[in-house]
Tab-separated table of C-alpha atoms in Angstrom:
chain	number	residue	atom	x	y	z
A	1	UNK	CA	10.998	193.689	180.057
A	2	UNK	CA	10.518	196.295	177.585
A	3	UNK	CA	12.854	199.330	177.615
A	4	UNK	CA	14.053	201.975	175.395
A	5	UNK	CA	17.030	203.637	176.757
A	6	UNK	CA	18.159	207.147	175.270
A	7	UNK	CA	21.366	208.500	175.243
A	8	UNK	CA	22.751	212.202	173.985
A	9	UNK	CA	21.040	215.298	174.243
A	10	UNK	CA	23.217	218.601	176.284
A	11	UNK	CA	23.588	221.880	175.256
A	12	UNK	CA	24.094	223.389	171.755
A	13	UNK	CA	23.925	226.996	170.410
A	14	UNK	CA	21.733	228.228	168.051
A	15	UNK	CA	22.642	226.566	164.386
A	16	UNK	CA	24.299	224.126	165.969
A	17	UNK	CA	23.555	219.911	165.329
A	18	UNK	CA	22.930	217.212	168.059
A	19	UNK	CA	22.050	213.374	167.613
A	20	UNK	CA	20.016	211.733	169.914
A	21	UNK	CA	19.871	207.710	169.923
A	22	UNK	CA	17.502	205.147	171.456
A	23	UNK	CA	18.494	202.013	171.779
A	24	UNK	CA	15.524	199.466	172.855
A	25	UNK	CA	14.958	195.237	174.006
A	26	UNK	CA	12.677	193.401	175.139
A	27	UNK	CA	10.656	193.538	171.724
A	28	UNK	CA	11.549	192.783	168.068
A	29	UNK	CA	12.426	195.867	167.458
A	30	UNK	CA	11.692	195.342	163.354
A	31	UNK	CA	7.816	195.072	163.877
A	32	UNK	CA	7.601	198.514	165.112
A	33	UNK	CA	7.491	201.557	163.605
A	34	UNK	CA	9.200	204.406	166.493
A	35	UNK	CA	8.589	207.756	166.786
A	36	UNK	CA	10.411	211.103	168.924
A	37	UNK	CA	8.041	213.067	170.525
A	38	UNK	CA	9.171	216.338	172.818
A	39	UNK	CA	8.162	218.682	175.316
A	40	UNK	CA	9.303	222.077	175.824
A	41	UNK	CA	9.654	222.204	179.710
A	42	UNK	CA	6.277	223.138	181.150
A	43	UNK	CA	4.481	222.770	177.780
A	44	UNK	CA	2.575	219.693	175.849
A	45	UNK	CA	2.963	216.974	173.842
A	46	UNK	CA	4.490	217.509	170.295
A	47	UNK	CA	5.167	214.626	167.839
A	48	UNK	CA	8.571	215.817	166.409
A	49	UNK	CA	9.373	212.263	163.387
A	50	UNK	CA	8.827	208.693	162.666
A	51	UNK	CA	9.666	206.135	160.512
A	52	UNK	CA	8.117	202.536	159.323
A	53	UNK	CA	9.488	199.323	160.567
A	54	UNK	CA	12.189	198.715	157.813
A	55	UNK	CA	13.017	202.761	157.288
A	56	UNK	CA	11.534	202.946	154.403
A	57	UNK	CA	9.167	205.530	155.533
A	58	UNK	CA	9.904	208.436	157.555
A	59	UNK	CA	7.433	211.495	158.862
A	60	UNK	CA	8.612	214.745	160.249
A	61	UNK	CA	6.540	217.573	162.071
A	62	UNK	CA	6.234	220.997	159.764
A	63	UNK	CA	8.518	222.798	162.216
A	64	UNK	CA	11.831	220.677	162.254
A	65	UNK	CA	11.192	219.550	158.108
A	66	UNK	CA	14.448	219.858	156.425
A	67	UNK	CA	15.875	220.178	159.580
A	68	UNK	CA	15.960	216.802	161.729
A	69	UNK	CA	16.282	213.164	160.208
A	70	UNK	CA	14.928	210.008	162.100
A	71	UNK	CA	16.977	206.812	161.136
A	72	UNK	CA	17.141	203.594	162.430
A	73	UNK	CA	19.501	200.581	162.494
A	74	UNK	CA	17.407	197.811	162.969
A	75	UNK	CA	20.303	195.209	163.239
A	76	UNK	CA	21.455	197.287	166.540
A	77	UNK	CA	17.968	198.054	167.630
A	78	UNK	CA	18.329	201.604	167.675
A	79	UNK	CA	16.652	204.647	166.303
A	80	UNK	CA	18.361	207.998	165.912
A	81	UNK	CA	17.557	211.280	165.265
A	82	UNK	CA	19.694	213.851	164.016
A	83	UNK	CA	18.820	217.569	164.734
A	84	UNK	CA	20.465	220.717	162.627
A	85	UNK	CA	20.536	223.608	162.586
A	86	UNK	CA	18.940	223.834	165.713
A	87	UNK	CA	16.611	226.832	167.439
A	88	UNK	CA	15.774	227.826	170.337
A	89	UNK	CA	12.150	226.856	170.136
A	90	UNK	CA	13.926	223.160	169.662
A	91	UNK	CA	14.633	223.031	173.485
A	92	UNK	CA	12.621	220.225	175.017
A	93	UNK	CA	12.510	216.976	176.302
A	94	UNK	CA	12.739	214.396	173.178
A	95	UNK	CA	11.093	210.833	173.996
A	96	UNK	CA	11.671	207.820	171.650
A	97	UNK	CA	8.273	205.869	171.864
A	98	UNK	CA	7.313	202.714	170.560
A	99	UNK	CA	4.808	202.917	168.135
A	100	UNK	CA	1.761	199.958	168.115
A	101	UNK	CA	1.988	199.188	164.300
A	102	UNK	CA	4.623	198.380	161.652
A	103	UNK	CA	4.097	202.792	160.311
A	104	UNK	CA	4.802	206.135	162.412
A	105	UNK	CA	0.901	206.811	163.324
A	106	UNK	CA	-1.020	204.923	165.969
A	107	UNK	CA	-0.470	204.921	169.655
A	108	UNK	CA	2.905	205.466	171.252
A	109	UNK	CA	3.911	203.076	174.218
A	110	UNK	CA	6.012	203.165	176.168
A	111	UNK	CA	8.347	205.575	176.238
A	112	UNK	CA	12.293	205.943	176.941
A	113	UNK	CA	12.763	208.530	179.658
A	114	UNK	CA	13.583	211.393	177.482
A	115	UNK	CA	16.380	213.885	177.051
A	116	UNK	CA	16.909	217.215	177.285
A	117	UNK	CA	17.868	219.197	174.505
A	118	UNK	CA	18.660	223.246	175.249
A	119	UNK	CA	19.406	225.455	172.389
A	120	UNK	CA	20.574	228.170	173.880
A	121	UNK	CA	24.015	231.154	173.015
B	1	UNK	CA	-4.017	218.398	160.951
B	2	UNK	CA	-6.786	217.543	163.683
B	3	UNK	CA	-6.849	219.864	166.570
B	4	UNK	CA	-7.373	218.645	170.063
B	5	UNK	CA	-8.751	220.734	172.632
B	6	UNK	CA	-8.968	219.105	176.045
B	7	UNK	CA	-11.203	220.935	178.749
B	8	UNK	CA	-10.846	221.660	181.423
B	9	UNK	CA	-6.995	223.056	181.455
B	10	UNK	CA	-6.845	222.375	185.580
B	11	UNK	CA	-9.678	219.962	187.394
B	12	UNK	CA	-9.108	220.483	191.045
B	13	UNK	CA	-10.778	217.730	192.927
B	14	UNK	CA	-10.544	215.525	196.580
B	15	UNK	CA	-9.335	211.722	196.443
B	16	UNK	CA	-12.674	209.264	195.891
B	17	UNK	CA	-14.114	211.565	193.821
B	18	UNK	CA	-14.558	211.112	190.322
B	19	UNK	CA	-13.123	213.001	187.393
B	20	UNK	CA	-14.508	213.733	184.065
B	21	UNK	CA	-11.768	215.245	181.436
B	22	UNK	CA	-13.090	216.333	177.658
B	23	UNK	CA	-11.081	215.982	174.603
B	24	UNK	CA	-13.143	217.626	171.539
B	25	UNK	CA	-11.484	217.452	168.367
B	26	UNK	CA	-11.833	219.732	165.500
B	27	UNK	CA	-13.353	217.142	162.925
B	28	UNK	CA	-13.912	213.848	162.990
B	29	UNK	CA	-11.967	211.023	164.388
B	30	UNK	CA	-12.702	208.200	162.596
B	31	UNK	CA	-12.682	204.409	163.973
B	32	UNK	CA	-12.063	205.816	167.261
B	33	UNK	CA	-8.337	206.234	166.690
B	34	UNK	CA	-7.635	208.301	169.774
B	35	UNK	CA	-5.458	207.378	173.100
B	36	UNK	CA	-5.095	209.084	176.490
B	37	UNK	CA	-1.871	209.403	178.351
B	38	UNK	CA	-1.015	210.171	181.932
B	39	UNK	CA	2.211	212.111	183.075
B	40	UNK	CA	3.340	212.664	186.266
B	41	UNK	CA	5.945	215.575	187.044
B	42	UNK	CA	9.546	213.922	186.149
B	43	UNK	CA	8.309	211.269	183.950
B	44	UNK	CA	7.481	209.974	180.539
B	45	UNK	CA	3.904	210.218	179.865
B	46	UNK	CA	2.318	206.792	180.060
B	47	UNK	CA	-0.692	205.002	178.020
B	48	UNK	CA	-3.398	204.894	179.696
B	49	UNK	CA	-6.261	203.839	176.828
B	50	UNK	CA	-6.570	203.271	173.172
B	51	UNK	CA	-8.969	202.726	170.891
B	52	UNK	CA	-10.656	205.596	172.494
B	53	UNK	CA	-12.165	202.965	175.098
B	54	UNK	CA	-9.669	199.559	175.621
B	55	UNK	CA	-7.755	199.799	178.527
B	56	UNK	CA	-3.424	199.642	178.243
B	57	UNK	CA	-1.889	196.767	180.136
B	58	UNK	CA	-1.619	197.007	183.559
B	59	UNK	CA	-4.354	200.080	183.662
B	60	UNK	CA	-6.630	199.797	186.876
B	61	UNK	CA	-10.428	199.266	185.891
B	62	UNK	CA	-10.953	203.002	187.775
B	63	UNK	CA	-9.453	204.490	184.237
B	64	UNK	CA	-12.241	204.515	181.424
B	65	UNK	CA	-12.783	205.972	177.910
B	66	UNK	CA	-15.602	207.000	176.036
B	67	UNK	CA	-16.645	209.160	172.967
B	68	UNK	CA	-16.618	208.923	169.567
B	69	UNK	CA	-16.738	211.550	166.125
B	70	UNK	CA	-14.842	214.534	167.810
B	71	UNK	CA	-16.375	214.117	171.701
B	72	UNK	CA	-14.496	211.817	173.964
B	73	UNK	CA	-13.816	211.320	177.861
B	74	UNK	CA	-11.558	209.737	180.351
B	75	UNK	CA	-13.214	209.483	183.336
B	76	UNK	CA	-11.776	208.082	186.731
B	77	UNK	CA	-14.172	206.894	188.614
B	78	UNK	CA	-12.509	207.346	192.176
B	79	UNK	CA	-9.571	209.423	192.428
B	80	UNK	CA	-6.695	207.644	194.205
B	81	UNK	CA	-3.688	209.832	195.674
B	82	UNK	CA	-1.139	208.595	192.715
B	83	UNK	CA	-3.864	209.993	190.244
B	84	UNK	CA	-3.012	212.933	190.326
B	85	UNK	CA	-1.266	214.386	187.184
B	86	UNK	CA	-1.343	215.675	183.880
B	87	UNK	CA	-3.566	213.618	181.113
B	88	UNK	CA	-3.412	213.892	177.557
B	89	UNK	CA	-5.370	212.884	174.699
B	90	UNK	CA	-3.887	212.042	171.261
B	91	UNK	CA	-5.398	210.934	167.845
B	92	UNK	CA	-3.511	208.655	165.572
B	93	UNK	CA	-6.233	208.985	162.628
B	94	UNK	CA	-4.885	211.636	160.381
B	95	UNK	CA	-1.121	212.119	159.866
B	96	UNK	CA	0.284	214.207	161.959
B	97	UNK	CA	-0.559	212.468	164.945
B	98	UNK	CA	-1.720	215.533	167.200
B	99	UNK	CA	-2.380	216.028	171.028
B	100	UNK	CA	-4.259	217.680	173.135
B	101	UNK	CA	-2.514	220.532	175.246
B	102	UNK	CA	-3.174	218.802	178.451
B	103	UNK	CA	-5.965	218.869	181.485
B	104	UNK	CA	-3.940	218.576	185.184
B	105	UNK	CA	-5.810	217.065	187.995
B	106	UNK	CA	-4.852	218.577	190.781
B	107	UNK	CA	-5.751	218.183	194.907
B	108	UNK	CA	-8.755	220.092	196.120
């Protein structure tokens, strides 16, 4: 069965850094490119990073450039994201997501079941 | 980046009857490279269709996409009770990947 299990996440103040991890099986997890995607609670969809199959390539959304960085250990079959300097607008459910080719951008399944992240003083 | 607007924001209808939910994007989508994704309240959203048309695994044959260029439509042909939800549509065609800001189908 294919999972991706996430783990981290809580509350942070404004400025502060988080790390979220997702750790998957039940796929080789080095022909897949991942991706985070969140959700502000009550709002859409919003495709946050994501990175190639082997990390060579990474993507990030406009708003959290220079900001987050999506890694991945491909040996432990985890991908990571580290958030900094965080905002308030970060607050949201992050999902890790599969992602249906070896790059960042194609179709996302499945999902892990998502964290949430609150920025808040 | 490709804009999605999916219409209508809230489709109120009766189990058995059939839904029709519009994702228009703001140029075009080529190869068809656009999914749709259902979410229920508490849970990760799920794929429902790529390709614009091919059914994901496990998808019941009620679920079915259409379109292509910037119109496309996920239709379900006969509403069942655990249909009801939130349904997005996403294109994978142009970095960033982009979605639509949602239609919920709610009970009439």
């Amino acid at each position: 069965e294919v999972q991706l299990v996430q783990s981290g996440g809580g509350v942070v103040r404004p400025g502060g850094s988080l790390r979220l991890s997702c750790t998957v099986s039940g796929f080789t997890f080095d022909d897949y490119g991942m991706s985070w995607v969140r959700q502000a609670p009550g709002k859409g969809l919003e495709w946050v990073a994501g990175i190639y199959w082997d990390g060579g390539t990474t993507g990030y959304a406009d708003s959290v450039k220079g900001r987050f960085t999506i890694s991945r250990d491909n040996g432990k079959n985890s991908v990571y994201l580290q958030m900094n300097n965080l905002r308030a607008e970060d607050t949201a459910f992050y999902y890790c997501t599969r992602v249906w080719s070896v790059r960042f951008d194609n179709w996302f399944d499945p999902w892990g079941q998502g964290t949430l992240v609150t920025v808040s003083s | 980046e490709i804009v999605l607007t999916q219409s209508p924001d809230t489709l109120s209808l009766s189990p058995g009857e059939r839904a029709t939910l519009s994702c228009r994007a703001s140029q075009t989508i080529s190869s068809n490279f656009l999914a749709w994704y259902q979410q229920k309240p508490g849970q990760a959203p799920r794929l429902l269709i790529y390709g614009a048309s091919t059914r994901a695994t496990g998808v019941p044959d009620r679920f079915s996409g259409s379109g292509s260029g910037t119109d496309f439509t996920l239709t379900v042909s006969r509403l069942e009770p655990e249909d009801f939800a939130v349904y997005y549509c996403q294109q994978y065609d142009t970095s960033p990947v982009t979605f639509g800001q949602g239609t919920r189908v709610e009970i009439k």
